Amino acid sequence: MLQDYLGRGIVRPSHSPYASPIVIVPKKDGSLRFCVDYRGINSVTEKDAFPLPNIDNTLLMLGNKRIFSTLDFMSGYWQIKMEEDSINKTAFITEFGLHEFLVMPFGLANAVATFQRFMSILFEDLINDFVFVYIDDILIASNSFDEHKKHLKMVFERIRMAGLKLKISKCKFAAEEIPFLGHTLTPME
């Protein structure tokens, strides 16, 4: 796993004064997830208060939307590069030495706020019109199929310009019924 991360430019060797421990967690599909226990660094991190959208308000704003798509980013957090002066704070220790993330890892106290802010800026003028963002859950909701095609084109252009990549196998397109934030969205009659 570590060699893969090194090869993909996700982590690099480190000489950081920080060293958070790692934890390997089994995923539902039987594969393993590499996690870093950032409780130590998080306890001294100034918290970012960027707000998350209110789910109930988001659901109310969907109103009479009839066609839905959901997008899933490929390792979403890892598509955000760490600021150079923060990289050393992501250091973790393994039997192979000390390494640090070049991209934003899960588990940092401000990762959620950072990702939400990034998405809010990326889709700023589209949010609550036809784009609804809750961290890495992206919903495009339209009144008609023709309108939906235009909306998707606009969203894809923003994603392309930002250099982001989607995990197409987990995206759902142009559905009349779709799961989103623990709810099943359908057209309101």
mmCIF file with all atom_site columns, C-alpha atoms in Angstrom:
data_model
loop_
_atom_site.group_PDB
_atom_site.id
_atom_site.type_symbol
_atom_site.label_atom_id
_atom_site.label_alt_id
_atom_site.label_comp_id
_atom_site.label_asym_id
_atom_site.label_entity_id
_atom_site.label_seq_id
_atom_site.pdbx_PDB_ins_code
_atom_site.Cartn_x
_atom_site.Cartn_y
_atom_site.Cartn_z
_atom_site.occupancy
_atom_site.B_iso_or_equiv
_atom_site.pdbx_formal_charge
_atom_site.auth_seq_id
_atom_site.auth_comp_id
_atom_site.auth_asym_id
_atom_site.auth_atom_id
_atom_site.pdbx_PDB_model_num
ATOM 1   C CA . MET A 1 1   ? 0.000   0.000  0.000   1.00 0.00 ? 1   MET A CA 1
ATOM 2   C CA . LEU A 1 2   ? 2.753   2.453  0.993   1.00 0.00 ? 2   LEU A CA 1
ATOM 3   C CA . GLN A 1 3   ? 4.747   1.693  -2.173  1.00 0.00 ? 3   GLN A CA 1
ATOM 4   C CA . ASP A 1 4   ? 1.629   2.368  -4.230  1.00 0.00 ? 4   ASP A CA 1
ATOM 5   C CA . TYR A 1 5   ? 1.121   5.729  -2.493  1.00 0.00 ? 5   TYR A CA 1
ATOM 6   C CA . LEU A 1 6   ? 4.777   6.647  -3.040  1.00 0.00 ? 6   LEU A CA 1
ATOM 7   C CA . GLY A 1 7   ? 4.587   5.698  -6.713  1.00 0.00 ? 7   GLY A CA 1
ATOM 8   C CA . ARG A 1 8   ? 1.419   7.728  -7.247  1.00 0.00 ? 8   ARG A CA 1
ATOM 9   C CA . GLY A 1 9   ? 2.828   10.841 -5.553  1.00 0.00 ? 9   GLY A CA 1
ATOM 10  C CA . ILE A 1 10  ? 0.341   10.696 -2.690  1.00 0.00 ? 10  ILE A CA 1
ATOM 11  C CA . VAL A 1 11  ? 3.045   10.533 -0.004  1.00 0.00 ? 11  VAL A CA 1
ATOM 12  C CA . ARG A 1 12  ? 6.794   11.094 0.191   1.00 0.00 ? 12  ARG A CA 1
ATOM 13  C CA . PRO A 1 13  ? 9.515   10.238 2.728   1.00 0.00 ? 13  PRO A CA 1
ATOM 14  C CA . SER A 1 14  ? 9.614   12.722 5.591   1.00 0.00 ? 14  SER A CA 1
ATOM 15  C CA . HIS A 1 15  ? 11.925  14.283 8.179   1.00 0.00 ? 15  HIS A CA 1
ATOM 16  C CA . SER A 1 16  ? 9.029   15.893 10.038  1.00 0.00 ? 16  SER A CA 1
ATOM 17  C CA . PRO A 1 17  ? 9.050   16.385 13.817  1.00 0.00 ? 17  PRO A CA 1
ATOM 18  C CA . TYR A 1 18  ? 5.491   14.997 13.744  1.00 0.00 ? 18  TYR A CA 1
ATOM 19  C CA . ALA A 1 19  ? 4.721   11.274 13.624  1.00 0.00 ? 19  ALA A CA 1
ATOM 20  C CA . SER A 1 20  ? 1.115   10.107 13.810  1.00 0.00 ? 20  SER A CA 1
ATOM 21  C CA . PRO A 1 21  ? 0.450   6.357  14.076  1.00 0.00 ? 21  PRO A CA 1
ATOM 22  C CA . ILE A 1 22  ? -1.326  4.385  11.355  1.00 0.00 ? 22  ILE A CA 1
ATOM 23  C CA . VAL A 1 23  ? -4.295  2.048  11.589  1.00 0.00 ? 23  VAL A CA 1
ATOM 24  C CA . ILE A 1 24  ? -5.355  -0.464 8.923   1.00 0.00 ? 24  ILE A CA 1
ATOM 25  C CA . VAL A 1 25  ? -9.152  -0.762 8.808   1.00 0.00 ? 25  VAL A CA 1
ATOM 26  C CA . PRO A 1 26  ? -11.100 -3.425 6.860   1.00 0.00 ? 26  PRO A CA 1
ATOM 27  C CA . LYS A 1 27  ? -13.631 -2.053 4.353   1.00 0.00 ? 27  LYS A CA 1
ATOM 28  C CA . LYS A 1 28  ? -17.054 -3.562 3.582   1.00 0.00 ? 28  LYS A CA 1
ATOM 29  C CA . ASP A 1 29  ? -15.741 -5.092 0.360   1.00 0.00 ? 29  ASP A CA 1
ATOM 30  C CA . GLY A 1 30  ? -12.951 -6.931 2.212   1.00 0.00 ? 30  GLY A CA 1
ATOM 31  C CA . SER A 1 31  ? -10.158 -4.630 1.054   1.00 0.00 ? 31  SER A CA 1
ATOM 32  C CA . LEU A 1 32  ? -8.125  -2.629 3.538   1.00 0.00 ? 32  LEU A CA 1
ATOM 33  C CA . ARG A 1 33  ? -8.152  1.094  4.228   1.00 0.00 ? 33  ARG A CA 1
ATOM 34  C CA . PHE A 1 34  ? -4.954  2.793  5.343   1.00 0.00 ? 34  PHE A CA 1
ATOM 35  C CA . CYS A 1 35  ? -5.796  5.367  8.026   1.00 0.00 ? 35  CYS A CA 1
ATOM 36  C CA . VAL A 1 36  ? -3.691  7.735  10.082  1.00 0.00 ? 36  VAL A CA 1
ATOM 37  C CA . ASP A 1 37  ? -4.635  8.505  13.680  1.00 0.00 ? 37  ASP A CA 1
ATOM 38  C CA . TYR A 1 38  ? -4.359  12.297 13.712  1.00 0.00 ? 38  TYR A CA 1
ATOM 39  C CA . ARG A 1 39  ? -5.824  12.787 17.207  1.00 0.00 ? 39  ARG A CA 1
ATOM 40  C CA . GLY A 1 40  ? -2.534  14.249 18.456  1.00 0.00 ? 40  GLY A CA 1
ATOM 41  C CA . ILE A 1 41  ? -2.156  16.900 15.746  1.00 0.00 ? 41  ILE A CA 1
ATOM 42  C CA . ASN A 1 42  ? -5.912  17.548 15.717  1.00 0.00 ? 42  ASN A CA 1
ATOM 43  C CA . SER A 1 43  ? -5.868  18.380 19.436  1.00 0.00 ? 43  SER A CA 1
ATOM 44  C CA . VAL A 1 44  ? -3.617  21.389 18.746  1.00 0.00 ? 44  VAL A CA 1
ATOM 45  C CA . THR A 1 45  ? -5.144  22.411 15.405  1.00 0.00 ? 45  THR A CA 1
ATOM 46  C CA . GLU A 1 46  ? -7.103  25.655 15.157  1.00 0.00 ? 46  GLU A CA 1
ATOM 47  C CA . LYS A 1 47  ? -10.488 24.526 13.851  1.00 0.00 ? 47  LYS A CA 1
ATOM 48  C CA . ASP A 1 48  ? -11.948 25.848 10.591  1.00 0.00 ? 48  ASP A CA 1
ATOM 49  C CA . ALA A 1 49  ? -15.590 26.812 11.160  1.00 0.00 ? 49  ALA A CA 1
ATOM 50  C CA . PHE A 1 50  ? -16.640 26.668 7.491   1.00 0.00 ? 50  PHE A CA 1
ATOM 51  C CA . PRO A 1 51  ? -20.269 25.474 7.638   1.00 0.00 ? 51  PRO A CA 1
ATOM 52  C CA . LEU A 1 52  ? -21.811 22.372 6.163   1.00 0.00 ? 52  LEU A CA 1
ATOM 53  C CA . PRO A 1 53  ? -25.158 22.803 4.411   1.00 0.00 ? 53  PRO A CA 1
ATOM 54  C CA . ASN A 1 54  ? -28.286 21.999 6.385   1.00 0.00 ? 54  ASN A CA 1
ATOM 55  C CA . ILE A 1 55  ? -29.590 18.718 4.933   1.00 0.00 ? 55  ILE A CA 1
ATOM 56  C CA . ASP A 1 56  ? -33.255 19.537 5.634   1.00 0.00 ? 56  ASP A CA 1
ATOM 57  C CA . ASN A 1 57  ? -32.921 22.896 3.862   1.00 0.00 ? 57  ASN A CA 1
ATOM 58  C CA . THR A 1 58  ? -31.169 21.206 0.947   1.00 0.00 ? 58  THR A CA 1
ATOM 59  C CA . LEU A 1 59  ? -34.018 18.709 0.591   1.00 0.00 ? 59  LEU A CA 1
ATOM 60  C CA . LEU A 1 60  ? -36.592 21.526 0.710   1.00 0.00 ? 60  LEU A CA 1
ATOM 61  C CA . MET A 1 61  ? -34.763 23.435 -2.047  1.00 0.00 ? 61  MET A CA 1
ATOM 62  C CA . LEU A 1 62  ? -35.092 20.471 -4.391  1.00 0.00 ? 62  LEU A CA 1
ATOM 63  C CA . GLY A 1 63  ? -38.752 21.447 -4.759  1.00 0.00 ? 63  GLY A CA 1
ATOM 64  C CA . ASN A 1 64  ? -40.097 20.359 -8.121  1.00 0.00 ? 64  ASN A CA 1
ATOM 65  C CA . LYS A 1 65  ? -36.879 18.888 -9.544  1.00 0.00 ? 65  LYS A CA 1
ATOM 66  C CA . ARG A 1 66  ? -37.545 15.786 -11.637 1.00 0.00 ? 66  ARG A CA 1
ATOM 67  C CA . ILE A 1 67  ? -34.204 14.482 -12.964 1.00 0.00 ? 67  ILE A CA 1
ATOM 68  C CA . PHE A 1 68  ? -31.214 13.756 -10.723 1.00 0.00 ? 68  PHE A CA 1
ATOM 69  C CA . SER A 1 69  ? -27.561 12.819 -11.034 1.00 0.00 ? 69  SER A CA 1
ATOM 70  C CA . THR A 1 70  ? -25.063 12.142 -8.261  1.00 0.00 ? 70  THR A CA 1
ATOM 71  C CA . LEU A 1 71  ? -21.312 12.423 -8.671  1.00 0.00 ? 71  LEU A CA 1
ATOM 72  C CA . ASP A 1 72  ? -18.545 10.649 -6.817  1.00 0.00 ? 72  ASP A CA 1
ATOM 73  C CA . PHE A 1 73  ? -14.976 11.901 -6.941  1.00 0.00 ? 73  PHE A CA 1
ATOM 74  C CA . MET A 1 74  ? -12.136 9.431  -7.250  1.00 0.00 ? 74  MET A CA 1
ATOM 75  C CA . SER A 1 75  ? -10.452 9.633  -3.812  1.00 0.00 ? 75  SER A CA 1
ATOM 76  C CA . GLY A 1 76  ? -11.939 13.105 -3.400  1.00 0.00 ? 76  GLY A CA 1
ATOM 77  C CA . TYR A 1 77  ? -9.793  14.408 -0.562  1.00 0.00 ? 77  TYR A CA 1
ATOM 78  C CA . TRP A 1 78  ? -6.656  13.224 -2.336  1.00 0.00 ? 78  TRP A CA 1
ATOM 79  C CA . GLN A 1 79  ? -7.414  15.527 -5.242  1.00 0.00 ? 79  GLN A CA 1
ATOM 80  C CA . ILE A 1 80  ? -6.685  18.521 -3.013  1.00 0.00 ? 80  ILE A CA 1
ATOM 81  C CA . LYS A 1 81  ? -2.982  19.263 -2.683  1.00 0.00 ? 81  LYS A CA 1
ATOM 82  C CA . MET A 1 82  ? -1.630  20.105 0.761   1.00 0.00 ? 82  MET A CA 1
ATOM 83  C CA . GLU A 1 83  ? -0.082  23.538 1.250   1.00 0.00 ? 83  GLU A CA 1
ATOM 84  C CA . GLU A 1 84  ? 3.692   23.130 1.419   1.00 0.00 ? 84  GLU A CA 1
ATOM 85  C CA . ASP A 1 85  ? 3.953   24.518 4.970   1.00 0.00 ? 85  ASP A CA 1
ATOM 86  C CA . SER A 1 86  ? 1.347   22.009 6.208   1.00 0.00 ? 86  SER A CA 1
ATOM 87  C CA . ILE A 1 87  ? 2.724   18.855 4.592   1.00 0.00 ? 87  ILE A CA 1
ATOM 88  C CA . ASN A 1 88  ? 5.041   17.993 7.498   1.00 0.00 ? 88  ASN A CA 1
ATOM 89  C CA . LYS A 1 89  ? 2.051   17.976 9.893   1.00 0.00 ? 89  LYS A CA 1
ATOM 90  C CA . THR A 1 90  ? 0.576   15.015 7.986   1.00 0.00 ? 90  THR A CA 1
ATOM 91  C CA . ALA A 1 91  ? 3.582   12.801 8.770   1.00 0.00 ? 91  ALA A CA 1
ATOM 92  C CA . PHE A 1 92  ? 2.907   9.240  9.861   1.00 0.00 ? 92  PHE A CA 1
ATOM 93  C CA . ILE A 1 93  ? 5.167   6.471  11.025  1.00 0.00 ? 93  ILE A CA 1
ATOM 94  C CA . THR A 1 94  ? 5.312   2.891  9.797   1.00 0.00 ? 94  THR A CA 1
ATOM 95  C CA . GLU A 1 95  ? 7.849   0.091  10.045  1.00 0.00 ? 95  GLU A CA 1
ATOM 96  C CA . PHE A 1 96  ? 9.278   1.535  6.805   1.00 0.00 ? 96  PHE A CA 1
ATOM 97  C CA . GLY A 1 97  ? 9.958   4.965  8.300   1.00 0.00 ? 97  GLY A CA 1
ATOM 98  C CA . LEU A 1 98  ? 8.349   8.372  8.347   1.00 0.00 ? 98  LEU A CA 1
ATOM 99  C CA . HIS A 1 99  ? 6.249   9.601  5.413   1.00 0.00 ? 99  HIS A CA 1
ATOM 100 C CA . GLU A 1 100 ? 4.009   12.599 4.783   1.00 0.00 ? 100 GLU A CA 1
ATOM 101 C CA . PHE A 1 101 ? 1.017   13.276 2.564   1.00 0.00 ? 101 PHE A CA 1
ATOM 102 C CA . LEU A 1 102 ? 1.277   15.604 -0.441  1.00 0.00 ? 102 LEU A CA 1
ATOM 103 C CA . VAL A 1 103 ? -2.517  15.542 -0.753  1.00 0.00 ? 103 VAL A CA 1
ATOM 104 C CA . MET A 1 104 ? -5.178  16.049 1.896   1.00 0.00 ? 104 MET A CA 1
ATOM 105 C CA . PRO A 1 105 ? -5.611  12.878 3.951   1.00 0.00 ? 105 PRO A CA 1
ATOM 106 C CA . PHE A 1 106 ? -8.714  11.726 5.783   1.00 0.00 ? 106 PHE A CA 1
ATOM 107 C CA . GLY A 1 107 ? -8.698  12.320 9.508   1.00 0.00 ? 107 GLY A CA 1
ATOM 108 C CA . LEU A 1 108 ? -7.326  15.844 9.745   1.00 0.00 ? 108 LEU A CA 1
ATOM 109 C CA . ALA A 1 109 ? -9.548  18.082 11.875  1.00 0.00 ? 109 ALA A CA 1
ATOM 110 C CA . ASN A 1 110 ? -10.127 20.557 9.046   1.00 0.00 ? 110 ASN A CA 1
ATOM 111 C CA . ALA A 1 111 ? -10.362 18.149 6.099   1.00 0.00 ? 111 ALA A CA 1
ATOM 112 C CA . VAL A 1 112 ? -14.173 18.244 5.953   1.00 0.00 ? 112 VAL A CA 1
ATOM 113 C CA . ALA A 1 113 ? -14.314 22.058 6.106   1.00 0.00 ? 113 ALA A CA 1
ATOM 114 C CA . THR A 1 114 ? -11.527 22.351 3.524   1.00 0.00 ? 114 THR A CA 1
ATOM 115 C CA . PHE A 1 115 ? -13.279 20.031 1.077   1.00 0.00 ? 115 PHE A CA 1
ATOM 116 C CA . GLN A 1 116 ? -16.670 21.716 1.591   1.00 0.00 ? 116 GLN A CA 1
ATOM 117 C CA . ARG A 1 117 ? -15.098 25.145 0.990   1.00 0.00 ? 117 ARG A CA 1
ATOM 118 C CA . PHE A 1 118 ? -13.352 23.879 -2.154  1.00 0.00 ? 118 PHE A CA 1
ATOM 119 C CA . MET A 1 119 ? -16.618 22.490 -3.558  1.00 0.00 ? 119 MET A CA 1
ATOM 120 C CA . SER A 1 120 ? -18.530 25.637 -2.537  1.00 0.00 ? 120 SER A CA 1
ATOM 121 C CA . ILE A 1 121 ? -16.052 27.830 -4.416  1.00 0.00 ? 121 ILE A CA 1
ATOM 122 C CA . LEU A 1 122 ? -15.950 25.511 -7.437  1.00 0.00 ? 122 LEU A CA 1
ATOM 123 C CA . PHE A 1 123 ? -19.742 25.478 -7.841  1.00 0.00 ? 123 PHE A CA 1
ATOM 124 C CA . GLU A 1 124 ? -20.447 28.826 -6.146  1.00 0.00 ? 124 GLU A CA 1
ATOM 125 C CA . ASP A 1 125 ? -22.986 30.315 -8.572  1.00 0.00 ? 125 ASP A CA 1
ATOM 126 C CA . LEU A 1 126 ? -24.636 26.935 -9.277  1.00 0.00 ? 126 LEU A CA 1
ATOM 127 C CA . ILE A 1 127 ? -25.203 25.848 -5.668  1.00 0.00 ? 127 ILE A CA 1
ATOM 128 C CA . ASN A 1 128 ? -28.824 25.748 -4.526  1.00 0.00 ? 128 ASN A CA 1
ATOM 129 C CA . ASP A 1 129 ? -29.932 26.381 -8.104  1.00 0.00 ? 129 ASP A CA 1
ATOM 130 C CA . PHE A 1 130 ? -29.219 22.958 -9.574  1.00 0.00 ? 130 PHE A CA 1
ATOM 131 C CA . VAL A 1 131 ? -26.051 21.818 -7.777  1.00 0.00 ? 131 VAL A CA 1
ATOM 132 C CA . PHE A 1 132 ? -26.255 20.643 -4.179  1.00 0.00 ? 132 PHE A CA 1
ATOM 133 C CA . VAL A 1 133 ? -23.031 19.814 -2.345  1.00 0.00 ? 133 VAL A CA 1
ATOM 134 C CA . TYR A 1 134 ? -22.578 18.092 0.990   1.00 0.00 ? 134 TYR A CA 1
ATOM 135 C CA . ILE A 1 135 ? -18.840 17.487 1.402   1.00 0.00 ? 135 ILE A CA 1
ATOM 136 C CA . ASP A 1 136 ? -18.112 14.943 -1.348  1.00 0.00 ? 136 ASP A CA 1
ATOM 137 C CA . ASP A 1 137 ? -21.754 14.155 -2.171  1.00 0.00 ? 137 ASP A CA 1
ATOM 138 C CA . ILE A 1 138 ? -22.672 16.120 -5.281  1.00 0.00 ? 138 ILE A CA 1
ATOM 139 C CA . LEU A 1 139 ? -26.224 16.236 -6.636  1.00 0.00 ? 139 LEU A CA 1
ATOM 140 C CA . ILE A 1 140 ? -27.368 17.808 -9.885  1.00 0.00 ? 140 ILE A CA 1
ATOM 141 C CA . ALA A 1 141 ? -31.152 18.301 -9.952  1.00 0.00 ? 141 ALA A CA 1
ATOM 142 C CA . SER A 1 142 ? -33.145 19.608 -12.905 1.00 0.00 ? 142 SER A CA 1
ATOM 143 C CA . ASN A 1 143 ? -36.723 20.126 -14.043 1.00 0.00 ? 143 ASN A CA 1
ATOM 144 C CA . SER A 1 144 ? -36.376 18.309 -17.373 1.00 0.00 ? 144 SER A CA 1
ATOM 145 C CA . PHE A 1 145 ? -34.025 15.973 -19.209 1.00 0.00 ? 145 PHE A CA 1
ATOM 146 C CA . ASP A 1 146 ? -32.960 18.692 -21.691 1.00 0.00 ? 146 ASP A CA 1
ATOM 147 C CA . GLU A 1 147 ? -32.231 21.083 -18.836 1.00 0.00 ? 147 GLU A CA 1
ATOM 148 C CA . HIS A 1 148 ? -30.357 18.305 -17.034 1.00 0.00 ? 148 HIS A CA 1
ATOM 149 C CA . LYS A 1 149 ? -28.034 17.744 -20.007 1.00 0.00 ? 149 LYS A CA 1
ATOM 150 C CA . LYS A 1 150 ? -27.132 21.468 -19.942 1.00 0.00 ? 150 LYS A CA 1
ATOM 151 C CA . HIS A 1 151 ? -26.590 21.374 -16.189 1.00 0.00 ? 151 HIS A CA 1
ATOM 152 C CA . LEU A 1 152 ? -24.347 18.310 -16.420 1.00 0.00 ? 152 LEU A CA 1
ATOM 153 C CA . LYS A 1 153 ? -22.294 19.960 -19.153 1.00 0.00 ? 153 LYS A CA 1
ATOM 154 C CA . MET A 1 154 ? -21.729 23.028 -16.948 1.00 0.00 ? 154 MET A CA 1
ATOM 155 C CA . VAL A 1 155 ? -20.761 20.880 -13.954 1.00 0.00 ? 155 VAL A CA 1
ATOM 156 C CA . PHE A 1 156 ? -18.417 18.671 -16.001 1.00 0.00 ? 156 PHE A CA 1
ATOM 157 C CA . GLU A 1 157 ? -16.706 21.768 -17.389 1.00 0.00 ? 157 GLU A CA 1
ATOM 158 C CA . ARG A 1 158 ? -16.034 23.047 -13.850 1.00 0.00 ? 158 ARG A CA 1
ATOM 159 C CA . ILE A 1 159 ? -14.710 19.655 -12.799 1.00 0.00 ? 159 ILE A CA 1
ATOM 160 C CA . ARG A 1 160 ? -12.454 19.495 -15.864 1.00 0.00 ? 160 ARG A CA 1
ATOM 161 C CA . MET A 1 161 ? -11.140 23.045 -15.334 1.00 0.00 ? 161 MET A CA 1
ATOM 162 C CA . ALA A 1 162 ? -10.324 22.202 -11.701 1.00 0.00 ? 162 ALA A CA 1
ATOM 163 C CA . GLY A 1 163 ? -8.433  19.085 -12.823 1.00 0.00 ? 163 GLY A CA 1
ATOM 164 C CA . LEU A 1 164 ? -10.652 16.785 -10.768 1.00 0.00 ? 164 LEU A CA 1
ATOM 165 C CA . LYS A 1 165 ? -11.477 13.183 -11.622 1.00 0.00 ? 165 LYS A CA 1
ATOM 166 C CA . LEU A 1 166 ? -14.752 11.329 -11.087 1.00 0.00 ? 166 LEU A CA 1
ATOM 167 C CA . LYS A 1 167 ? -15.177 7.667  -10.246 1.00 0.00 ? 167 LYS A CA 1
ATOM 168 C CA . ILE A 1 168 ? -17.673 7.004  -13.034 1.00 0.00 ? 168 ILE A CA 1
ATOM 169 C CA . SER A 1 169 ? -18.636 3.565  -11.699 1.00 0.00 ? 169 SER A CA 1
ATOM 170 C CA . LYS A 1 170 ? -20.083 5.250  -8.584  1.00 0.00 ? 170 LYS A CA 1
ATOM 171 C CA . CYS A 1 171 ? -21.829 8.130  -10.387 1.00 0.00 ? 171 CYS A CA 1
ATOM 172 C CA . LYS A 1 172 ? -25.509 7.907  -11.285 1.00 0.00 ? 172 LYS A CA 1
ATOM 173 C CA . PHE A 1 173 ? -26.910 9.913  -14.181 1.00 0.00 ? 173 PHE A CA 1
ATOM 174 C CA . ALA A 1 174 ? -30.319 11.268 -15.197 1.00 0.00 ? 174 ALA A CA 1
ATOM 175 C CA . ALA A 1 175 ? -32.408 9.224  -12.774 1.00 0.00 ? 175 ALA A CA 1
ATOM 176 C CA . GLU A 1 176 ? -35.941 9.948  -11.616 1.00 0.00 ? 176 GLU A CA 1
ATOM 177 C CA . GLU A 1 177 ? -35.195 8.217  -8.313  1.00 0.00 ? 177 GLU A CA 1
ATOM 178 C CA . ILE A 1 178 ? -31.818 8.456  -6.614  1.00 0.00 ? 178 ILE A CA 1
ATOM 179 C CA . PRO A 1 179 ? -30.339 8.048  -3.120  1.00 0.00 ? 179 PRO A CA 1
ATOM 180 C CA . PHE A 1 180 ? -28.821 11.220 -1.636  1.00 0.00 ? 180 PHE A CA 1
ATOM 181 C CA . LEU A 1 181 ? -27.728 11.866 1.955   1.00 0.00 ? 181 LEU A CA 1
ATOM 182 C CA . GLY A 1 182 ? -29.723 8.950  3.317   1.00 0.00 ? 182 GLY A CA 1
ATOM 183 C CA . HIS A 1 183 ? -32.901 9.906  1.456   1.00 0.00 ? 183 HIS A CA 1
ATOM 184 C CA . THR A 1 184 ? -34.424 8.656  -1.781  1.00 0.00 ? 184 THR A CA 1
ATOM 185 C CA . LEU A 1 185 ? -35.152 11.569 -4.085  1.00 0.00 ? 185 LEU A CA 1
ATOM 186 C CA . THR A 1 186 ? -38.096 11.337 -6.474  1.00 0.00 ? 186 THR A CA 1
ATOM 187 C CA . PRO A 1 187 ? -40.033 13.950 -8.466  1.00 0.00 ? 187 PRO A CA 1
ATOM 188 C CA . MET A 1 188 ? -42.676 15.677 -6.364  1.00 0.00 ? 188 MET A CA 1
ATOM 189 C CA . GLU A 1 189 ? -46.133 15.490 -7.902  1.00 0.00 ? 189 GLU A CA 1
#
